[in-house]
Structure formats: structure tokens, C-alpha cells
C-alpha angles and dihedrals in degrees: 000000000000115000112209117216128182141162128259094260088079084074099214119168116246091248092052092050094047094044094049094039095239118155113217122206110203123233113219130233133189122220115187091336097311119118120228136176116230113243135209120297092266097041106063099106122200090008097146092051091049094051093046092050126090092245116134107244125195132164137216131195120243114269120253087248091061090058095039093058091053092045092050092051092056095042089054088058090054094252130139113237126223115182120191116194138182118270116306088218092060102040144013090236093101090051091052091052091048092051090051091050092049092050091054091048093204128149087213096069120085127179119198125195106218092193086217141070136208111010096007092054091042093055093049090048090053091051090049090052091050093050092046088053088056089059096252120157121246091250091053092049092051090054091050093046092051089060094043092050089064089055094048123094136184122194127171146169138202138180099227124049095186099103094039092053091048092049094064090222097110095108112181096003117123110241089230093061098112147155100244121132091019091298112147124195122229108217131188137198103231125171088347096305134098112248134174117255103177141296134259135193115243136352096277091059090045090057092049093047093050093046091050091064093070113092126208109275095041106155107184130036132182126180116197127193140146095247136330114310139157097267098048093042094050093041092053091048093049094048093045089060093046096044104029093163095056121090098225109209118216112200132179116230118222140230095280094065090031090062089060102033108031128227099293098064120120120185130194119202127181146158112231 
């Protein structure tokens, strides 16, 4: 059996994780000097208030020991281990998982860099669960995920670039890309980094621009936000009409991404 492990930035609900047998390693965040562990998608209480406050928020990847303890538990059961993490170019989480795997020195532990976070990571985790249920080996699943990763896309927008600029994770985004005069940036996770992909004026145009990314034949869609807002609500409604046969998953992001994106961010992830 292949045990699938991921980090909390996949933003699964507790029920999803327990039903699919996925182990979730929490990423930590610090709010005004106090350390917290990020919870499941549906268990980050008072998130909107936290992100809208003036509290200083920083994040820290899980330690190698956090991954090693989970890996050891599954190896002791005779399982193979496949750990999918958020992009190595956005966080040290992937590095921590790799260090843990190297310390165990087992040919039954595999670590996969999703090159995404949130919905992109979530979709790849779901595919890994499906393939594991088919009895595929961890090595086979990694080969399949490598191809699927190239078909996965994450685009997002927000109406305040302050936290993203402070995070240092902007990548190839011009520092003058802003949200003044109702101009909203369209950002994309490409090759594991955040890059600019245009600007639009107003939230209605942001919804249309995001929806236009999805090609015919799209099979999986996730919308992430930090709480109901105009963009996520209208985007979900528009895509539900266009793709009536797809169960569009709406997931709340948590404080780890919130620390870097701010409360207004809405992300659209899909596999073409």
C-alpha cells in the first residue's frame, strides 16, 4: 500500500483527509510572537479577523523531524510513503521532507515537489489517492503525477499586494503591479514561482479573466479563498454554468498562505 502524505497548504478538510487516508503535516505560523499549527481547511477559526488585523504574521516550514515521525509510522506498517509538498520555490517544506527521507535511507519513501500550493497541490494529492487505490506503486504514481503536474494550473487575483510584496515570494512580478484605481493583478503559479499574467479593472473583469483560463475538457476545478467574497462567489457561479458536470470544490485557504497573500486573494486551480 502507498500512504499519501501532504502538508497543510493543500487545505483539505478533516473529513476528506480521514476518508481518503491522507496524513497532513501542519505548517506553522507565528502571530505576534505566538506559535500556531495550521489546521485543516475547515478548522482555521477566526481566520478572516486574523488576516484583517494588524498582527505581524510569519510562517515556518515543518521540521524534518515532523515528516520523519510520520514516515517512520507508515514504514513500520510495511507501507510505501509518497509525500507531496507545496512548491520548493515558495517554501522550505519540500526540503524538510527530503531531509527526513534521506535520514531514513529507505527506498520506500518518495517526496514529490508539486510546484503548487492550495488547489494545485490539493488536486495532485487527490490524483495520488486515486492511483494508490488502484494498487499502483509509489514510483508509478510519481511518474503519473509528473505528467499531470504539467496539465495543472493555478491562477489568482487579489485587491491588495501589501502582504505579497512583504513576503518576498513575488518572483517575476514587477513591483509596480498594484491594485490602485481598481486595477487588479492576475497572477499565476508557473514553474513553482508566482509570476504576473496581466491586470484587469474591477472585480467583474477579474472573474471573467480567471474563468477564461479554463479550456474545454477541464476535468477538475478548485476555488480557494479566505471567506466568501464577490470574486469567488461569482466565479463559482460562472463556472458551474459552464461546467455543469464538474463538482467544483470551494476550499478555504488558511493562515499560512494568508500571511503572504492577505484576505482578499481568490485562486482558481484546475487540471486541463
